[in-house]
Tab-separated table of C-alpha atoms and ligand atoms in Angstrom:
chain	number	residue	atom	x	y	z
A	10	MET	CA	18.759	-7.934	-43.860
A	11	GLN	CA	20.506	-6.692	-40.729
A	12	LEU	CA	19.011	-3.230	-40.701
A	13	LEU	CA	15.452	-4.461	-41.280
A	14	ARG	CA	15.805	-6.991	-38.459
A	15	ARG	CA	17.169	-4.326	-36.120
A	16	ILE	CA	14.385	-1.870	-36.949
A	17	MET	CA	11.777	-4.662	-36.665
A	18	ALA	CA	13.039	-5.559	-33.182
A	19	GLU	CA	13.318	-1.918	-32.074
A	20	GLU	CA	9.831	-1.018	-33.277
A	21	GLN	CA	7.962	-4.021	-31.835
A	22	PRO	CA	7.367	-2.454	-28.383
A	23	GLY	CA	5.884	0.733	-29.888
A	24	ILE	CA	3.676	-1.240	-32.268
A	25	THR	CA	2.566	-3.615	-29.488
A	26	ALA	CA	1.754	-0.692	-27.180
A	27	ALA	CA	-0.371	0.961	-29.884
A	28	LEU	CA	-2.212	-2.313	-30.519
A	29	GLU	CA	-2.820	-2.879	-26.812
A	30	ALA	CA	-4.153	0.676	-26.461
A	31	ALA	CA	-6.530	0.040	-29.361
A	32	LEU	CA	-7.627	-3.304	-27.858
A	33	ALA	CA	-8.394	-1.601	-24.547
A	34	GLU	CA	-10.771	0.725	-26.420
A	35	MET	CA	-12.744	-2.155	-27.985
A	36	PRO	CA	-16.194	-3.177	-26.688
A	37	PRO	CA	-15.481	-5.905	-24.067
A	38	GLN	CA	-17.743	-8.426	-25.859
A	39	THR	CA	-15.508	-8.324	-28.911
A	40	ALA	CA	-12.128	-7.795	-27.254
A	41	GLY	CA	-11.633	-11.503	-26.406
A	42	ALA	CA	-11.534	-12.752	-29.979
A	43	ALA	CA	-9.582	-9.667	-31.075
A	44	ALA	CA	-6.939	-10.197	-28.370
A	45	HIS	CA	-6.799	-13.944	-29.049
A	46	LEU	CA	-5.628	-13.230	-32.590
A	47	LEU	CA	-3.580	-10.062	-32.049
A	48	ARG	CA	-1.629	-11.501	-29.107
A	49	ALA	CA	-0.787	-14.684	-31.026
A	50	GLY	CA	2.052	-12.860	-32.743
A	51	GLY	CA	2.465	-12.159	-36.437
A	52	LYS	CA	5.247	-10.388	-38.297
A	53	ARG	CA	3.648	-6.903	-38.024
A	54	LEU	CA	4.844	-6.100	-41.543
A	55	ARG	CA	2.012	-3.667	-42.171
A	56	PRO	CA	2.660	-1.317	-39.216
A	57	LEU	CA	6.343	-1.495	-40.009
A	58	LEU	CA	5.654	-0.339	-43.577
A	59	THR	CA	3.666	2.636	-42.258
A	60	LEU	CA	6.526	3.583	-39.934
A	61	LEU	CA	9.216	3.162	-42.587
A	62	TRP	CA	7.414	5.196	-45.248
A	63	GLY	CA	6.506	7.921	-42.761
A	64	ARG	CA	10.138	8.167	-41.686
A	65	VAL	CA	11.425	8.110	-45.289
A	66	CYS	CA	9.403	11.330	-45.592
A	67	GLY	CA	10.870	12.783	-42.397
A	68	LEU	CA	7.982	12.130	-39.995
A	69	SER	CA	8.808	10.641	-36.599
A	70	HIS	CA	5.566	11.427	-34.785
A	71	ASP	CA	3.833	8.799	-32.598
A	72	ASP	CA	0.788	9.039	-34.902
A	73	LEU	CA	2.605	6.573	-37.127
A	74	TYR	CA	2.272	3.852	-34.477
A	75	ARG	CA	-1.453	4.502	-34.176
A	76	LEU	CA	-1.842	4.435	-37.971
A	77	GLY	CA	0.220	1.269	-38.269
A	78	ALA	CA	-1.819	-0.344	-35.490
A	79	ALA	CA	-5.008	0.554	-37.382
A	80	VAL	CA	-3.788	-1.341	-40.459
A	81	GLU	CA	-2.782	-4.328	-38.315
A	82	MET	CA	-6.209	-4.220	-36.643
A	83	LEU	CA	-7.845	-4.270	-40.053
A	84	HIS	CA	-5.612	-7.093	-41.208
A	85	ALA	CA	-6.578	-9.081	-38.096
A	86	ALA	CA	-10.271	-8.373	-38.809
A	87	THR	CA	-9.912	-9.843	-42.291
A	88	LEU	CA	-8.214	-12.928	-40.805
A	89	LEU	CA	-11.079	-13.501	-38.340
A	90	HIS	CA	-13.484	-13.442	-41.273
A	91	ASP	CA	-11.168	-15.438	-43.507
A	92	ASP	CA	-10.865	-18.289	-41.014
A	93	VAL	CA	-14.650	-18.555	-40.888
A	94	LEU	CA	-14.900	-18.557	-44.696
A	95	ASP	CA	-12.068	-21.090	-45.068
A	96	GLY	CA	-13.226	-23.237	-42.127
A	97	ALA	CA	-9.669	-23.001	-40.763
A	98	ASP	CA	-8.754	-24.818	-37.531
A	99	MET	CA	-5.550	-23.006	-36.622
A	100	ARG	CA	-4.115	-19.515	-36.963
A	101	ARG	CA	-0.666	-18.425	-35.767
A	102	GLY	CA	-0.226	-21.674	-33.854
A	103	ARG	CA	-3.463	-21.260	-31.905
A	104	PRO	CA	-6.961	-22.672	-32.474
A	105	ALA	CA	-8.829	-20.333	-34.847
A	106	ALA	CA	-10.911	-17.725	-32.968
A	107	HIS	CA	-14.240	-19.070	-34.244
A	108	LEU	CA	-13.487	-22.425	-32.583
A	109	VAL	CA	-12.794	-20.726	-29.250
A	110	PHE	CA	-15.342	-17.890	-29.209
A	111	GLY	CA	-17.977	-19.170	-31.663
A	112	LEU	CA	-18.700	-18.352	-35.276
A	113	THR	CA	-21.004	-15.376	-34.780
A	114	GLU	CA	-18.848	-13.862	-32.036
A	115	SER	CA	-15.778	-14.137	-34.216
A	116	VAL	CA	-17.445	-12.505	-37.231
A	117	LEU	CA	-18.802	-9.700	-35.022
A	118	ALA	CA	-15.372	-9.180	-33.441
A	119	GLY	CA	-14.012	-8.810	-36.982
A	120	ASP	CA	-16.702	-6.229	-37.748
A	121	ALA	CA	-15.885	-4.283	-34.565
A	122	MET	CA	-12.161	-4.373	-35.368
A	123	LEU	CA	-12.823	-3.122	-38.874
A	124	ALA	CA	-14.845	-0.206	-37.471
A	125	LYS	CA	-12.235	0.473	-34.787
A	126	ALA	CA	-9.474	0.628	-37.397
A	127	LEU	CA	-11.441	3.117	-39.484
A	128	LEU	CA	-12.147	5.227	-36.383
A	129	MET	CA	-8.472	5.265	-35.429
A	130	VAL	CA	-7.627	6.648	-38.843
A	131	SER	CA	-10.527	9.108	-39.065
A	132	ASP	CA	-9.622	10.457	-35.582
A	133	LEU	CA	-6.599	12.063	-37.240
A	134	GLY	CA	-8.993	14.340	-39.109
A	135	ASP	CA	-7.573	13.955	-42.605
A	136	ALA	CA	-10.129	12.753	-45.147
A	137	ARG	CA	-7.371	11.509	-47.471
A	138	LEU	CA	-6.226	9.014	-44.822
A	139	THR	CA	-9.776	7.776	-44.234
A	140	ALA	CA	-10.376	7.441	-47.980
A	141	CYS	CA	-7.103	5.529	-48.361
A	142	ILE	CA	-7.930	2.903	-45.743
A	143	SER	CA	-11.590	2.660	-46.785
A	144	ARG	CA	-10.585	1.939	-50.383
A	145	ALA	CA	-8.268	-0.796	-49.128
A	146	VAL	CA	-11.120	-2.421	-47.167
A	147	MET	CA	-13.338	-2.350	-50.242
A	148	HIS	CA	-10.721	-3.902	-52.529
A	149	THR	CA	-9.849	-6.536	-49.916
A	150	ALA	CA	-13.479	-7.639	-49.802
A	151	GLU	CA	-13.659	-7.519	-53.600
A	152	GLY	CA	-10.559	-9.726	-53.976
A	153	GLU	CA	-11.738	-12.213	-51.362
A	154	SER	CA	-15.133	-12.402	-53.013
A	155	ALA	CA	-13.522	-13.040	-56.433
A	156	GLU	CA	-11.403	-15.775	-54.852
A	157	LEU	CA	-14.479	-17.460	-53.367
A	158	ALA	CA	-16.201	-17.378	-56.763
A	159	ALA	CA	-13.137	-19.009	-58.360
A	160	LEU	CA	-12.791	-21.841	-55.806
A	161	ARG	CA	-12.499	-25.366	-57.261
A	162	ARG	CA	-12.206	-23.969	-60.782
A	163	LEU	CA	-9.274	-24.736	-63.036
A	164	ASP	CA	-10.179	-22.252	-65.771
A	165	VAL	CA	-8.692	-19.371	-63.755
A	166	CYS	CA	-6.113	-17.484	-65.821
A	167	GLN	CA	-3.065	-15.712	-64.456
A	168	GLU	CA	-4.743	-12.338	-64.944
A	169	ASP	CA	-7.735	-13.399	-62.816
A	170	TYR	CA	-5.421	-14.769	-60.140
A	171	LEU	CA	-3.367	-11.566	-60.032
A	172	ALA	CA	-6.538	-9.470	-59.761
A	173	MET	CA	-7.699	-11.631	-56.819
A	174	ILE	CA	-4.477	-11.366	-54.844
A	175	THR	CA	-4.098	-7.670	-55.649
A	176	GLY	CA	-7.465	-7.224	-53.964
A	177	LYS	CA	-7.315	-9.633	-51.052
A	178	THR	CA	-3.711	-8.924	-50.003
A	179	ALA	CA	-1.924	-6.168	-51.898
A	180	TRP	CA	-4.359	-3.309	-51.353
A	181	MET	CA	-3.887	-3.521	-47.593
A	182	LEU	CA	-0.096	-3.371	-47.935
A	183	ARG	CA	-0.546	-0.478	-50.342
A	184	ALA	CA	-2.618	1.358	-47.729
A	185	ALA	CA	-0.011	0.611	-45.036
A	186	CYS	CA	2.638	2.384	-47.133
A	187	GLU	CA	0.439	5.203	-48.390
A	188	LEU	CA	-0.850	6.107	-44.904
A	189	GLY	CA	2.764	6.773	-43.860
A	190	THR	CA	3.512	9.115	-46.763
A	191	LEU	CA	0.120	10.829	-46.605
A	192	ARG	CA	0.507	11.506	-42.869
A	193	ALA	CA	3.980	12.899	-43.524
A	194	GLY	CA	2.491	15.339	-46.054
A	195	ALA	CA	4.731	13.993	-48.826
A	196	ASP	CA	4.518	15.180	-52.458
A	197	ASP	CA	2.057	13.384	-54.722
A	198	THR	CA	4.893	11.673	-56.579
A	199	VAL	CA	6.211	10.147	-53.331
A	200	VAL	CA	2.697	9.142	-52.211
A	201	ARG	CA	2.215	7.422	-55.572
A	202	ALA	CA	5.623	5.721	-55.266
A	203	SER	CA	4.695	4.377	-51.823
A	204	ALA	CA	1.359	3.092	-53.145
A	205	ARG	CA	3.047	1.335	-56.089
A	206	PHE	CA	5.671	-0.156	-53.772
A	207	GLY	CA	3.022	-1.524	-51.394
A	208	LEU	CA	0.981	-2.999	-54.231
A	209	ASP	CA	3.991	-4.754	-55.818
A	210	LEU	CA	5.215	-5.972	-52.444
A	211	GLY	CA	1.741	-7.259	-51.583
A	212	VAL	CA	1.324	-9.193	-54.834
A	213	ALA	CA	4.799	-10.706	-54.365
A	214	PHE	CA	4.036	-11.543	-50.731
A	215	GLN	CA	0.877	-13.485	-51.623
A	216	LEU	CA	2.555	-15.224	-54.585
A	217	VAL	CA	5.383	-16.439	-52.347
A	218	ASP	CA	2.837	-17.502	-49.722
A	219	ASP	CA	0.916	-19.496	-52.318
A	220	CYS	CA	4.129	-21.172	-53.537
A	221	LEU	CA	5.149	-22.080	-49.973
A	222	ASP	CA	1.919	-24.094	-49.689
A	223	PHE	CA	3.770	-26.881	-51.537
A	224	SER	CA	6.966	-26.875	-49.459
A	225	PRO	CA	7.402	-29.774	-47.023
A	226	SER	CA	5.674	-28.938	-43.753
A	227	GLU	CA	8.935	-29.543	-41.835
A	228	GLU	CA	10.271	-26.456	-43.647
A	229	THR	CA	7.294	-24.142	-43.212
A	230	GLY	CA	5.832	-25.383	-39.937
A	231	LYS	CA	2.391	-25.370	-41.630
A	232	PRO	CA	0.351	-28.283	-43.018
A	233	ARG	CA	1.269	-28.842	-46.667
A	234	GLY	CA	-1.318	-28.216	-49.390
A	235	GLY	CA	-3.880	-26.256	-47.360
A	236	ASP	CA	-4.726	-23.974	-50.312
A	237	LEU	CA	-4.950	-26.932	-52.684
A	238	ARG	CA	-7.328	-28.730	-50.315
A	239	GLU	CA	-9.446	-25.559	-50.152
A	240	GLY	CA	-9.646	-25.563	-53.974
A	241	LYS	CA	-7.442	-22.551	-54.764
A	242	ALA	CA	-5.983	-22.749	-58.273
A	243	THR	CA	-2.764	-20.857	-57.549
A	244	PRO	CA	0.007	-20.535	-60.197
A	245	PRO	CA	1.896	-23.726	-59.155
A	246	VAL	CA	-1.356	-25.718	-59.475
A	247	LEU	CA	-2.094	-24.199	-62.892
A	248	LEU	CA	1.438	-24.979	-64.127
A	249	TYR	CA	1.122	-28.552	-62.852
A	250	PHE	CA	-2.305	-29.020	-64.396
A	251	ALA	CA	-1.169	-27.705	-67.793
A	252	ALA	CA	1.713	-30.211	-67.906
A	253	LEU	CA	-0.417	-33.321	-67.178
A	254	SER	CA	-1.502	-35.780	-69.878
A	255	PRO	CA	-5.203	-35.591	-70.870
A	256	ASP	CA	-6.048	-38.637	-68.715
A	257	GLN	CA	-4.147	-37.332	-65.712
A	258	ARG	CA	-5.798	-33.973	-66.181
A	259	GLN	CA	-9.255	-35.508	-66.086
A	260	ALA	CA	-8.435	-37.427	-62.904
A	261	PHE	CA	-6.923	-34.365	-61.198
A	262	ALA	CA	-9.843	-32.121	-62.231
A	263	ALA	CA	-12.351	-34.641	-60.865
A	264	GLY	CA	-10.682	-34.513	-57.423
A	265	PHE	CA	-10.014	-30.763	-57.415
A	266	GLU	CA	-13.462	-29.699	-58.560
A	267	THR	CA	-15.270	-31.881	-56.038
A	268	GLY	CA	-12.948	-31.071	-53.146
A	269	ASN	CA	-11.775	-34.651	-52.847
A	270	ILE	CA	-8.031	-34.194	-52.799
A	271	ALA	CA	-7.005	-35.112	-49.264
A	272	GLY	CA	-4.763	-37.401	-47.211
A	273	PRO	CA	-2.034	-39.300	-49.113
A	274	GLU	CA	-3.352	-38.049	-52.489
A	275	LEU	CA	-2.954	-34.413	-51.354
A	276	GLU	CA	0.566	-35.158	-50.159
A	277	ARG	CA	1.419	-36.886	-53.466
A	278	VAL	CA	0.194	-33.949	-55.603
A	279	CYS	CA	2.000	-31.419	-53.383
A	280	ARG	CA	5.209	-33.408	-53.628
A	281	GLU	CA	4.920	-33.551	-57.425
A	282	ILE	CA	4.230	-29.820	-57.702
A	283	TYR	CA	7.241	-29.129	-55.503
A	284	GLU	CA	9.639	-31.660	-57.002
A	285	ARG	CA	8.765	-30.817	-60.613
A	286	GLY	CA	9.682	-27.198	-59.847
A	287	TYR	CA	6.294	-25.523	-60.419
A	288	ALA	CA	6.389	-23.733	-57.055
A	289	ARG	CA	9.900	-22.499	-57.843
A	290	GLU	CA	8.819	-21.427	-61.348
A	291	ALA	CA	5.825	-19.491	-60.032
A	292	ARG	CA	8.117	-17.613	-57.644
A	293	THR	CA	9.713	-15.874	-60.647
A	294	LEU	CA	6.462	-13.906	-60.976
A	295	ALA	CA	7.005	-12.679	-57.417
A	296	GLU	CA	10.626	-11.859	-58.167
A	297	GLU	CA	9.579	-9.603	-61.049
A	298	ARG	CA	7.246	-7.669	-58.748
A	299	LEU	CA	9.961	-7.368	-56.095
A	300	ASP	CA	12.407	-6.050	-58.704
A	301	ALA	CA	9.785	-3.473	-59.695
A	302	ALA	CA	9.175	-2.532	-56.045
A	303	ALA	CA	12.904	-2.041	-55.365
A	304	ALA	CA	13.400	-0.109	-58.635
A	305	GLY	CA	10.613	2.280	-57.622
A	306	LEU	CA	12.656	3.349	-54.592
A	307	ALA	CA	15.411	4.824	-56.763
A	308	GLY	CA	15.441	8.589	-56.619
A	309	LEU	CA	14.208	8.839	-53.031
A	310	PRO	CA	16.684	10.440	-50.630
A	311	PRO	CA	18.958	7.757	-49.105
A	312	CYS	CA	18.245	6.974	-45.439
A	313	PRO	CA	18.267	3.868	-43.208
A	314	GLU	CA	14.497	3.414	-43.639
A	315	LEU	CA	14.869	3.282	-47.425
A	316	THR	CA	17.522	0.598	-47.035
A	317	ALA	CA	15.139	-1.298	-44.738
A	318	LEU	CA	12.425	-1.130	-47.439
A	319	ARG	CA	14.881	-2.634	-49.945
A	320	GLU	CA	15.693	-5.327	-47.408
A	321	MET	CA	11.968	-6.004	-47.021
A	322	CYS	CA	11.884	-6.908	-50.738
A	323	GLU	CA	14.758	-9.358	-50.172
A	324	TYR	CA	13.089	-10.757	-47.062
A	325	ILE	CA	9.991	-11.629	-49.107
A	326	ARG	CA	12.081	-12.936	-52.022
A	327	ASN	CA	13.915	-15.368	-49.713
A	328	ARG	CA	10.995	-16.405	-47.488
A	329	SER	CA	10.990	-20.124	-46.812
A	330	ALA	CA	8.407	-20.280	-44.040
B	422	LIG	C1	-5.913	-14.608	-46.125
B	422	LIG	O1	-5.798	-15.346	-47.290
B	422	LIG	C2	-7.031	-13.600	-46.271
B	422	LIG	C3	-6.910	-12.356	-46.764
B	422	LIG	C4	-5.614	-11.830	-47.189
B	422	LIG	C5	-8.079	-11.433	-46.907
B	422	LIG	C6	-9.365	-11.891	-46.313
B	422	LIG	C7	-10.489	-10.921	-46.603
B	422	LIG	C8	-11.773	-11.076	-46.221
B	422	LIG	C9	-12.228	-12.246	-45.433
B	422	LIG	C10	-12.828	-10.099	-46.636
B	422	LIG	C11	-12.739	-8.736	-46.066
B	422	LIG	C12	-12.987	-8.603	-44.627
B	422	LIG	C13	-12.973	-7.393	-43.973
B	422	LIG	C14	-13.111	-7.292	-42.484
B	422	LIG	C15	-12.795	-6.143	-44.736
B	422	LIG	P1	-5.491	-16.911	-47.295
B	422	LIG	O2	-6.724	-17.635	-46.895
B	422	LIG	O3	-4.927	-17.217	-48.628
B	422	LIG	O4	-4.322	-17.020	-46.232
B	422	LIG	P2	-4.218	-17.856	-44.892
B	422	LIG	O5	-3.536	-19.124	-45.270
B	422	LIG	O6	-3.375	-17.002	-43.976
B	422	LIG	O7	-5.595	-18.081	-44.367
B	423	LIG	MG1	-7.364	-18.536	-45.224
């Protein structure tokens, strides 16, 4: 993981500068909430993917920072909206923006950031780039909407779940990769490879995230069972539910469907899901997607950025927080 860490550290100043430049161009009324979230940190995986894929295709132009910043801006916009929808209190160790700036202000800041991100991409004057990011926005909204419709339901199948996370998370990572190859003017086969990579990586990323919801909070630094409390039937929950006796199933369903799993009961269920190995088992789904993502890199010309992309797969595979 050495190379990825080095590149991550080296690229942070360029990514931060591009984000700050974009923030300075936002309407002042919306810049507060935008800055509150963007300056709270974050791994900046999306801009890094844009940079890495652009460089794999031989492009080293500064446009890549602006493109990467646009995807990060869009990602932040979705988080502002998501925290309102989820009623979240905290994000990146800070109070959620809607608690600081107000609900309406936070939603409008998200709207402005979404528009700003699209403008940043369309400024480059290539309709394929604009179409790429616009499609990602549409699928993100589609996935989030499907997730909301499935809340507190235990009849979600794995296919439905995968469709939801492909939309709400993976399409944006796909766009991050594809924008890099498109800007570099890569062949269609390479553009398609970058899109496939981003989609697989994104599905794996969300799967791992959903499994980490059951890890002890001392390990992740986040409250345990947040997704379960919100009523999200993620793969570890579905595996757990399927293995319960009929009576236990009825009792669990009654709490889950009415949103009444909280406090010590939430902790107990999380501990059982974790200790019985359902979170671990569900991670194998992510591992398959990461294997596919890494396999899709074969055949591309070897370079440090390609190695860093392989390391990104390992980084997600081994994530524990
Ligand atoms: C985080 O999921 C949320 C997303 C990945 C996508 C949210 C998308 C929207 C709100 C709709 C689209 C909005 C725009 C501006 C296009 P999570 O709740 O599982 O993760 P968390 O624990 O980080 O909140
Ligand atoms: Mg959320």
